[in-house]
């Protein structure tokens, strides 16, 4: 009997590697991928490097040098892009005056944000971000040349290219293109963006933070143009003590909203990019380091960090110099623009897919203790023409098995025991766009929820 059940399970429709973000092939995603131009990003980085330094505490008045002119240049670029789409972008400059360990005197930190309102679900927001500020070896040195070509003019170039490409199209959800300041001085721009999103009442479904995305040659000298890393937290930063207790017992350590967002990005790469793969990294960021996505996670928003596959630390946070024949410094010569274009394609296709799909299912719950079957329930979401239930082995990195639930908001998986698998639900639009998978309960919810109800008595 057990062998028959296993054979039936293995015969169910399955995906070999990652969740396919679109249930059907989407011509739009192929189109936006094809519209990325490496030369435009080269021009962007050239302009940013030309400002000498973009240190957070550098000159804000000069028209040729410093963070001020870099921010104004970025704003002009957004306005130029907006003019090309019939003023479809709203420009905002969220700011705060801060002091701190790395900002000893009160300093205004300003983000430059362009907002492309969604047509039918404008309060649901997908954000791409990169930081415009730069630094040298001494994080407090705001006068020395700090080109910041890869860290993080490359991320800013990806943000601008996303705006250029996606502003030509209309989407259900709102797209936000965010160029942040103050990252090197303590993730200041990320905090300002998170606070701004909360003040606007945005339901942030995803933040794709691009930080150090333009180099393909690692410290060893080996060049790899075929992979990019996507970092995602396993358990939520905003998890409560009670939620942590339940999660430790029932699972969810590898199924936060951010982790399932990363799986979604991986699926996009598999389907819509050529010879370019996502390495999912199961941690929030690199050891001893951080990016602006951390502040989004602290606000309860799903967020991932996208970074090149192989870093070269001689080109990061370094004074410009040559020692023993080794050139140090984050100059434009260290940027591989064809590689950067691949990263931009990944971001752009992911944003288009997310903004075209319905919001993830809400209020996903699961039951099946001491039963041979597993039951999932969820609340309907606007724009969903159907839903799909997913499950996988508890040691499998990707969603493996799936079954359509049609338009129902519950599904019983007969003969699939709750104890042996992890489960989730996705929403599908009438034209086949699919949301990320949502793991049941607070551990996997894309919108922060309260503590789970007490378990039933045994």
Short mmCIF file of C-alpha atoms in Angstrom, two decimals:
data_model
loop_
_atom_site.label_atom_id
_atom_site.label_comp_id
_atom_site.label_asym_id
_atom_site.label_seq_id
_atom_site.Cartn_x
_atom_site.Cartn_y
_atom_site.Cartn_z
CA UNK A 1 0.00 0.00 0.00
CA UNK A 2 2.85 2.38 0.90
CA UNK A 3 4.60 1.70 -2.43
CA UNK A 4 1.40 2.46 -4.34
CA UNK A 5 0.97 5.76 -2.49
CA UNK A 6 4.58 6.72 -3.17
CA UNK A 7 4.24 5.92 -6.86
CA UNK A 8 1.11 8.05 -7.06
CA UNK A 9 2.89 10.94 -5.35
CA UNK A 10 5.86 10.79 -7.69
CA UNK A 11 3.53 10.79 -10.67
CA UNK A 12 2.06 14.16 -9.71
CA UNK A 13 3.05 17.21 -11.82
CA UNK A 14 6.42 18.49 -10.67
CA UNK A 15 9.07 21.07 -11.50
CA UNK A 16 12.64 19.86 -11.65
CA UNK A 17 14.47 22.81 -10.13
CA UNK A 18 12.63 25.89 -8.93
CA UNK A 19 9.16 27.27 -8.74
CA UNK A 20 8.23 28.54 -12.18
CA UNK A 21 7.10 32.12 -11.56
CA UNK A 22 4.84 32.07 -14.61
CA UNK A 23 2.52 29.14 -15.20
CA UNK A 24 2.79 29.85 -18.93
CA UNK A 25 5.55 31.35 -21.03
CA UNK A 26 5.23 35.14 -20.92
CA UNK A 27 6.27 37.13 -24.02
CA UNK A 28 6.45 40.33 -21.95
CA UNK A 29 9.23 38.92 -19.79
CA UNK A 30 11.24 37.92 -22.84
CA UNK A 31 10.64 41.41 -24.27
CA UNK A 32 11.85 43.35 -21.22
CA UNK A 33 14.92 41.14 -20.95
CA UNK A 34 15.79 41.95 -24.56
CA UNK A 35 15.52 45.70 -24.00
CA UNK A 36 18.42 45.98 -21.52
CA UNK A 37 21.44 47.86 -22.89
CA UNK A 38 24.87 47.52 -21.31
CA UNK A 39 26.13 50.74 -22.91
CA UNK A 40 23.50 52.83 -21.14
CA UNK A 41 24.65 51.47 -17.80
CA UNK A 42 28.24 52.18 -18.76
CA UNK A 43 27.26 55.82 -19.37
CA UNK A 44 25.51 55.96 -15.98
CA UNK A 45 28.50 54.62 -14.08
CA UNK A 46 30.87 56.89 -16.01
CA UNK A 47 28.79 59.89 -14.94
CA UNK A 48 28.66 58.81 -11.30
CA UNK A 49 32.39 58.09 -11.12
CA UNK A 50 32.98 61.53 -12.65
CA UNK A 51 31.66 63.22 -9.49
CA UNK A 52 34.91 62.33 -7.70
CA UNK A 53 33.40 61.23 -4.42
CA UNK A 54 29.83 60.49 -3.40
CA UNK A 55 30.55 60.13 0.30
CA UNK A 56 27.49 60.87 2.42
CA UNK A 57 29.24 63.81 4.11
CA UNK A 58 30.82 65.19 0.93
CA UNK A 59 29.94 68.46 -0.82
CA UNK A 60 26.22 69.02 -1.44
CA UNK A 61 26.48 72.38 -3.21
CA UNK A 62 29.03 71.86 -5.99
CA UNK A 63 27.71 71.03 -9.46
CA UNK A 64 30.77 68.92 -10.29
CA UNK A 65 31.80 67.02 -7.16
CA UNK A 66 30.15 65.29 -4.23
CA UNK A 67 26.97 63.59 -3.13
CA UNK A 68 24.75 66.59 -3.82
CA UNK A 69 25.44 66.80 -7.53
CA UNK A 70 25.21 63.00 -7.81
CA UNK A 71 21.72 63.06 -6.29
CA UNK A 72 20.61 65.90 -8.55
CA UNK A 73 21.97 64.04 -11.58
CA UNK A 74 19.96 60.97 -10.57
CA UNK A 75 16.81 63.02 -10.17
CA UNK A 76 17.31 64.51 -13.64
CA UNK A 77 17.73 61.01 -15.08
CA UNK A 78 14.47 59.87 -13.50
CA UNK A 79 12.69 62.95 -14.85
CA UNK A 80 14.13 62.30 -18.30
CA UNK A 81 12.85 58.72 -18.17
CA UNK A 82 9.47 59.97 -16.96
CA UNK A 83 9.23 62.41 -19.86
CA UNK A 84 9.62 59.46 -22.21
CA UNK A 85 6.61 57.65 -20.75
CA UNK A 86 4.21 60.57 -20.50
CA UNK A 87 5.29 61.57 -16.97
CA UNK A 88 4.47 58.11 -15.64
CA UNK A 89 6.98 58.47 -12.79
CA UNK A 90 6.42 60.45 -9.62
CA UNK A 91 9.69 61.69 -8.12
CA UNK A 92 10.09 61.82 -4.34
CA UNK A 93 13.06 62.86 -2.20
CA UNK A 94 12.55 61.28 1.24
CA UNK A 95 15.17 62.60 3.62
CA UNK A 96 16.23 62.83 7.24
CA UNK A 97 18.90 64.71 9.14
CA UNK A 98 20.97 62.21 11.08
CA UNK A 99 23.91 61.94 13.46
CA UNK A 100 25.65 58.81 14.61
CA UNK A 101 28.91 56.94 14.99
CA UNK A 102 29.74 57.44 11.32
CA UNK A 103 27.99 60.80 10.99
CA UNK A 104 29.47 62.97 13.77
CA UNK A 105 27.77 66.19 12.66
CA UNK A 106 24.10 66.59 11.65
CA UNK A 107 23.88 65.61 7.98
CA UNK A 108 20.91 65.50 5.65
CA UNK A 109 20.61 62.10 3.98
CA UNK A 110 18.44 62.19 0.86
CA UNK A 111 17.08 59.32 -1.23
CA UNK A 112 15.95 59.76 -4.83
CA UNK A 113 12.85 57.68 -5.54
CA UNK A 114 10.76 57.25 -8.70
CA UNK A 115 7.28 55.74 -8.37
CA UNK A 116 5.40 54.06 -11.23
CA UNK A 117 1.84 53.62 -10.02
CA UNK A 118 0.10 50.33 -10.67
CA UNK A 119 -3.12 50.31 -12.67
CA UNK A 120 -5.32 48.02 -10.57
CA UNK A 121 -3.42 47.28 -7.34
CA UNK A 122 -1.44 50.47 -6.68
CA UNK A 123 -0.93 49.92 -2.96
CA UNK A 124 1.01 46.72 -3.63
CA UNK A 125 4.63 47.71 -4.21
CA UNK A 126 7.74 46.07 -5.68
CA UNK A 127 10.98 47.98 -5.02
CA UNK A 128 14.39 47.84 -6.67
CA UNK A 129 17.14 49.69 -4.82
CA UNK A 130 20.84 50.53 -4.94
CA UNK A 131 22.94 53.04 -2.99
CA UNK A 132 24.60 56.07 -4.53
CA UNK A 133 27.12 56.91 -1.77
CA UNK A 134 30.73 55.72 -1.90
CA UNK A 135 33.77 55.47 0.41
CA UNK A 136 37.48 54.72 0.64
CA UNK A 137 39.46 52.82 3.30
CA UNK A 138 38.64 55.29 6.08
CA UNK A 139 34.85 55.41 6.20
CA UNK A 140 35.05 58.93 7.65
CA UNK A 141 37.17 60.33 4.80
CA UNK A 142 34.74 62.45 2.77
CA UNK A 143 37.30 64.40 0.69
CA UNK A 144 39.38 61.72 -1.07
CA UNK A 145 38.37 60.43 -4.48
CA UNK A 146 35.96 57.51 -4.01
CA UNK A 147 34.77 56.40 -7.47
CA UNK A 148 32.47 53.67 -6.13
CA UNK A 149 32.07 52.22 -9.62
CA UNK A 150 30.97 48.80 -8.46
CA UNK A 151 29.98 49.67 -4.87
CA UNK A 152 27.46 50.81 -5.71
CA UNK A 153 27.21 52.77 -8.94
CA UNK A 154 26.55 49.36 -10.50
CA UNK A 155 23.41 48.99 -8.38
CA UNK A 156 22.29 52.52 -9.23
CA UNK A 157 22.80 51.78 -12.93
CA UNK A 158 20.62 48.66 -12.58
CA UNK A 159 17.90 50.74 -10.90
CA UNK A 160 17.99 53.34 -13.68
CA UNK A 161 17.94 50.68 -16.39
CA UNK A 162 14.95 49.03 -14.72
CA UNK A 163 13.14 52.38 -14.78
CA UNK A 164 13.98 52.94 -18.46
CA UNK A 165 12.74 49.53 -19.53
CA UNK A 166 9.73 49.00 -17.27
CA UNK A 167 8.34 52.54 -17.55
CA UNK A 168 7.43 51.67 -21.14
CA UNK A 169 4.91 49.14 -19.83
CA UNK A 170 1.96 49.24 -17.47
CA UNK A 171 1.56 46.90 -14.52
CA UNK A 172 -1.10 46.02 -11.98
CA UNK A 173 1.18 46.72 -8.99
CA UNK A 174 3.30 49.79 -8.29
CA UNK A 175 7.01 49.73 -9.13
CA UNK A 176 9.42 51.83 -7.09
CA UNK A 177 12.95 52.67 -8.25
CA UNK A 178 14.99 53.76 -5.24
CA UNK A 179 18.48 55.29 -5.21
CA UNK A 180 19.58 55.45 -1.59
CA UNK A 181 22.16 57.51 0.30
CA UNK A 182 24.06 56.86 3.51
CA UNK A 183 24.52 53.10 3.16
CA UNK A 184 28.21 53.17 4.03
CA UNK A 185 27.52 55.31 7.11
CA UNK A 186 25.12 52.81 8.66
CA UNK A 187 22.33 51.80 6.22
CA UNK A 188 20.78 55.23 6.67
CA UNK A 189 19.05 55.40 3.29
CA UNK A 190 17.53 51.96 3.81
CA UNK A 191 15.96 53.13 7.07
CA UNK A 192 14.63 56.28 5.39
CA UNK A 193 13.12 54.19 2.59
CA UNK A 194 11.51 51.75 5.04
CA UNK A 195 10.03 54.61 7.06
CA UNK A 196 8.77 56.27 3.87
CA UNK A 197 7.12 53.04 2.70
CA UNK A 198 5.34 52.66 6.03
CA UNK A 199 4.22 56.31 6.00
CA UNK A 200 2.77 55.83 2.50
CA UNK A 201 0.87 52.74 3.63
CA UNK A 202 2.56 50.61 0.99
CA UNK A 203 2.15 46.86 1.07
CA UNK A 204 5.70 46.00 0.05
CA UNK A 205 5.69 42.58 -1.58
CA UNK A 206 9.37 42.61 -2.49
CA UNK A 207 12.56 44.64 -2.23
CA UNK A 208 15.36 43.69 -4.62
CA UNK A 209 18.43 45.41 -3.21
CA UNK A 210 21.33 45.52 -5.68
CA UNK A 211 24.66 46.11 -3.98
CA UNK A 212 27.97 45.29 -5.73
CA UNK A 213 26.57 43.71 -8.90
CA UNK A 214 28.99 44.67 -11.68
CA UNK A 215 32.19 42.65 -11.26
CA UNK A 216 32.75 39.17 -12.67
CA UNK A 217 36.42 38.62 -11.69
CA UNK A 218 37.01 37.32 -8.18
CA UNK A 219 39.97 37.85 -5.87
CA UNK A 220 41.65 34.78 -7.36
CA UNK A 221 41.57 36.27 -10.84
CA UNK A 222 39.04 33.68 -12.04
CA UNK A 223 36.23 35.22 -14.07
CA UNK A 224 32.69 33.86 -13.76
CA UNK A 225 29.96 35.54 -15.77
CA UNK A 226 27.34 32.86 -15.21
CA UNK A 227 26.08 33.33 -11.65
CA UNK A 228 24.80 35.90 -9.20
CA UNK A 229 24.15 35.48 -5.49
CA UNK A 230 20.79 36.19 -3.87
CA UNK A 231 20.96 36.48 -0.08
CA UNK A 232 17.79 35.98 1.97
CA UNK A 233 17.01 35.72 5.65
CA UNK A 234 15.74 32.38 6.93
CA UNK A 235 13.76 33.44 9.97
CA UNK A 236 12.14 36.84 10.09
CA UNK A 237 13.82 39.76 11.77
CA UNK A 238 10.39 40.79 13.13
CA UNK A 239 9.51 37.36 14.47
CA UNK A 240 8.03 37.45 17.98
CA UNK A 241 9.09 35.12 20.79
CA UNK A 242 5.88 33.09 20.49
CA UNK A 243 6.23 32.85 16.70
CA UNK A 244 9.81 31.66 17.14
CA UNK A 245 8.69 28.98 19.58
CA UNK A 246 6.10 27.62 17.14
CA UNK A 247 8.48 27.86 14.21
CA UNK A 248 11.23 25.96 16.02
CA UNK A 249 8.79 23.13 16.62
CA UNK A 250 6.90 22.98 13.30
CA UNK A 251 9.41 24.38 10.81
CA UNK A 252 9.68 27.50 8.71
CA UNK A 253 13.38 28.28 9.20
CA UNK A 254 13.94 28.18 5.44
CA UNK A 255 10.57 29.55 4.34
CA UNK A 256 10.39 33.21 5.28
CA UNK A 257 8.80 35.51 2.73
CA UNK A 258 12.29 36.68 1.77
CA UNK A 259 13.49 33.11 1.22
CA UNK A 260 10.51 32.33 -1.01
CA UNK A 261 11.12 35.60 -2.85
CA UNK A 262 14.67 34.36 -3.50
CA UNK A 263 13.28 31.09 -4.86
CA UNK A 264 11.07 33.12 -7.17
CA UNK A 265 14.07 35.10 -8.47
CA UNK A 266 15.87 31.79 -9.06
CA UNK A 267 12.94 30.54 -11.13
CA UNK A 268 13.01 33.69 -13.26
CA UNK A 269 16.69 33.14 -14.06
CA UNK A 270 16.06 29.53 -15.01
CA UNK A 271 13.30 30.41 -17.43
CA UNK A 272 14.12 33.78 -18.93
CA UNK A 273 17.91 34.21 -18.87
CA UNK A 274 20.54 32.42 -20.91
CA UNK A 275 23.61 30.96 -19.20
CA UNK A 276 22.95 32.89 -15.99
CA UNK A 277 22.03 31.23 -12.73
CA UNK A 278 21.07 32.32 -9.24
CA UNK A 279 23.03 31.00 -6.28
CA UNK A 280 20.63 31.17 -3.35
CA UNK A 281 22.62 32.02 -0.24
CA UNK A 282 20.87 31.02 2.97
CA UNK A 283 21.82 34.04 5.08
CA UNK A 284 20.74 37.66 5.30
CA UNK A 285 24.05 39.05 4.03
CA UNK A 286 27.78 38.35 3.93
CA UNK A 287 29.72 37.79 7.17
CA UNK A 288 30.30 41.01 9.10
CA UNK A 289 28.70 43.11 6.37
CA UNK A 290 25.27 44.45 5.50
CA UNK A 291 23.16 46.25 2.96
CA UNK A 292 20.06 48.42 2.85
CA UNK A 293 17.79 45.38 2.60
CA UNK A 294 18.49 44.82 6.31
CA UNK A 295 16.49 47.94 7.21
CA UNK A 296 13.62 46.75 5.03
CA UNK A 297 13.66 43.43 6.88
CA UNK A 298 13.59 45.29 10.19
CA UNK A 299 10.41 46.99 8.97
CA UNK A 300 8.85 43.60 8.22
CA UNK A 301 9.14 43.79 4.42
CA UNK A 302 10.29 40.85 2.25
CA UNK A 303 13.72 41.76 0.90
CA UNK A 304 16.77 40.12 -0.69
CA UNK A 305 20.28 41.26 -1.45
CA UNK A 306 21.55 40.67 -4.99
CA UNK A 307 25.35 40.60 -5.31
CA UNK A 308 27.89 39.43 -7.87
CA UNK A 309 29.00 35.80 -7.68
CA UNK A 310 32.68 36.51 -6.98
CA UNK A 311 33.86 39.63 -5.15
CA UNK A 312 37.28 41.28 -5.44
CA UNK A 313 38.06 42.97 -2.13
CA UNK A 314 41.00 44.91 -3.60
CA UNK A 315 38.36 46.96 -5.39
CA UNK A 316 36.09 47.60 -2.40
CA UNK A 317 36.44 50.25 0.32
CA UNK A 318 40.01 51.01 -0.75
CA UNK A 319 42.09 54.14 -1.21
CA UNK A 320 43.15 54.55 -4.83
CA UNK A 321 46.75 53.31 -4.98
CA UNK A 322 49.16 50.74 -6.41
CA UNK A 323 51.17 48.52 -4.05
CA UNK A 324 53.53 45.75 -5.13
CA UNK A 325 52.02 45.85 -8.58
CA UNK A 326 48.45 45.48 -7.27
CA UNK A 327 45.95 48.20 -8.14
CA UNK A 328 43.51 49.05 -5.37
CA UNK A 329 40.31 51.03 -5.63
CA UNK A 330 36.76 50.78 -6.94
CA UNK A 331 37.34 52.11 -10.46
CA UNK A 332 35.29 51.64 -13.60
CA UNK A 333 37.93 49.27 -15.00
CA UNK A 334 36.64 46.69 -12.52
CA UNK A 335 33.12 46.64 -13.97
CA UNK A 336 32.05 43.99 -16.49
CA UNK A 337 29.16 45.68 -18.28
CA UNK A 338 27.90 42.57 -20.04
CA UNK A 339 27.70 40.85 -16.67
CA UNK A 340 25.95 43.86 -15.15
CA UNK A 341 23.43 43.72 -17.99
CA UNK A 342 22.59 40.14 -17.02
CA UNK A 343 21.98 41.21 -13.43
CA UNK A 344 19.74 44.02 -14.66
CA UNK A 345 17.78 41.57 -16.83
CA UNK A 346 17.20 39.35 -13.81
CA UNK A 347 15.88 42.27 -11.76
CA UNK A 348 13.70 43.61 -14.54
CA UNK A 349 12.10 40.28 -15.43
CA UNK A 350 11.46 39.56 -11.74
CA UNK A 351 9.82 42.94 -11.18
CA UNK A 352 7.65 42.57 -14.28
CA UNK A 353 6.55 39.08 -13.26
CA UNK A 354 5.74 40.11 -9.69
CA UNK A 355 3.86 43.23 -10.78
CA UNK A 356 1.82 41.26 -13.33
CA UNK A 357 0.92 38.43 -10.95
CA UNK A 358 -1.65 38.72 -8.14
CA UNK A 359 -0.54 39.44 -4.60
CA UNK A 360 0.49 36.32 -2.72
CA UNK A 361 -2.35 34.48 -0.95
CA UNK A 362 -3.20 35.80 2.50
CA UNK A 363 -3.99 34.03 5.78
CA UNK A 364 -2.51 30.71 4.68
CA UNK A 365 -3.12 28.00 7.28
CA UNK A 366 -2.42 24.29 7.39
CA UNK A 367 -3.73 21.29 9.32
CA UNK A 368 -3.16 17.55 9.26
CA UNK A 369 -1.83 16.45 12.63
CA UNK A 370 -2.51 12.73 13.26
CA UNK A 371 -4.21 12.51 9.85
CA UNK A 372 -3.16 10.85 6.59
CA UNK A 373 -4.05 13.97 4.58
CA UNK A 374 -2.96 17.61 4.63
CA UNK A 375 -5.38 20.52 4.27
CA UNK A 376 -4.42 24.08 3.32
CA UNK A 377 -6.70 27.10 3.46
CA UNK A 378 -6.17 30.71 2.48
CA UNK A 379 -8.01 33.95 1.77
CA UNK A 380 -8.75 35.05 -1.76
CA UNK A 381 -6.68 37.91 -3.19
CA UNK A 382 -7.74 40.45 -5.84
CA UNK A 383 -6.81 39.54 -9.39
CA UNK A 384 -6.33 35.82 -8.72
CA UNK A 385 -8.01 33.53 -11.23
CA UNK A 386 -6.73 30.45 -9.44
CA UNK A 387 -4.35 29.05 -6.86
CA UNK A 388 -1.70 26.36 -6.72
CA UNK A 389 -0.60 24.31 -3.72
CA UNK A 390 3.08 23.39 -3.53
CA UNK A 391 5.03 20.94 -1.38
CA UNK A 392 8.50 19.54 -1.10
CA UNK A 393 10.61 17.27 1.08
CA UNK A 394 11.77 19.01 4.27
CA UNK A 395 15.38 18.76 3.00
CA UNK A 396 14.68 19.94 -0.56
CA UNK A 397 15.83 23.49 -1.40
CA UNK A 398 13.14 24.13 -4.04
CA UNK A 399 9.41 23.55 -4.36
CA UNK A 400 9.01 20.22 -6.11
CA UNK A 401 5.40 19.03 -6.29
CA UNK A 402 2.32 21.08 -7.08
CA UNK A 403 -1.41 20.72 -7.60
CA UNK A 404 -3.94 23.20 -8.92
CA UNK A 405 -6.70 24.26 -6.53
CA UNK A 406 -8.68 26.00 -9.27
CA UNK A 407 -10.58 28.95 -7.83
CA UNK A 408 -11.09 27.29 -4.44
CA UNK A 409 -9.49 28.73 -1.32
CA UNK A 410 -8.71 25.36 0.24
CA UNK A 411 -7.31 22.05 -0.88
CA UNK A 412 -6.98 18.61 0.68
CA UNK A 413 -3.89 16.67 -0.35
CA UNK A 414 -5.06 13.13 0.08
CA UNK A 415 -2.35 10.73 1.20
CA UNK A 416 0.25 13.48 1.64
CA UNK A 417 1.16 13.58 5.37
CA UNK A 418 1.84 16.95 6.94
CA UNK A 419 4.78 15.56 8.90
CA UNK A 420 6.90 14.67 5.87
CA UNK A 421 6.79 17.84 3.73
CA UNK A 422 6.79 21.61 3.70
CA UNK A 423 3.81 23.27 2.02
CA UNK A 424 2.81 26.56 0.43
CA UNK A 425 0.32 28.31 -1.85
CA UNK A 426 0.68 30.65 -4.83
CA UNK A 427 -1.86 32.79 -6.70
CA UNK A 428 -2.23 32.82 -10.49
CA UNK A 429 -3.67 35.52 -12.77
CA UNK A 430 -6.01 34.81 -15.66
CA UNK A 431 -3.11 35.26 -18.09
CA UNK A 432 -0.84 32.86 -16.23
CA UNK A 433 1.40 35.06 -14.07
CA UNK A 434 2.12 33.40 -10.75
CA UNK A 435 3.00 34.88 -7.36
CA UNK A 436 5.72 33.58 -5.06
CA UNK A 437 4.82 30.69 -2.80
CA UNK A 438 3.61 31.53 0.70
CA UNK A 439 4.49 29.19 3.56
CA UNK A 440 1.64 28.85 6.11
CA UNK A 441 1.47 30.99 9.20
CA UNK A 442 3.51 33.95 10.47
CA UNK A 443 6.83 32.30 9.53
CA UNK A 444 6.04 32.61 5.83
CA UNK A 445 3.54 35.46 5.57
CA UNK A 446 4.51 38.28 3.21
CA UNK A 447 2.62 40.78 5.36
CA UNK A 448 3.56 40.67 9.04
CA UNK A 449 0.86 39.07 11.18
CA UNK A 450 0.30 38.57 14.87
CA UNK A 451 1.05 35.54 16.96
CA UNK A 452 -0.52 32.24 15.85
CA UNK A 453 -3.45 30.80 17.77
CA UNK A 454 -2.73 28.29 20.52
CA UNK A 455 -2.53 24.69 19.28
CA UNK A 456 -5.48 22.43 19.94
CA UNK A 457 -5.30 20.20 22.97
CA UNK A 458 -3.94 16.73 22.32
#
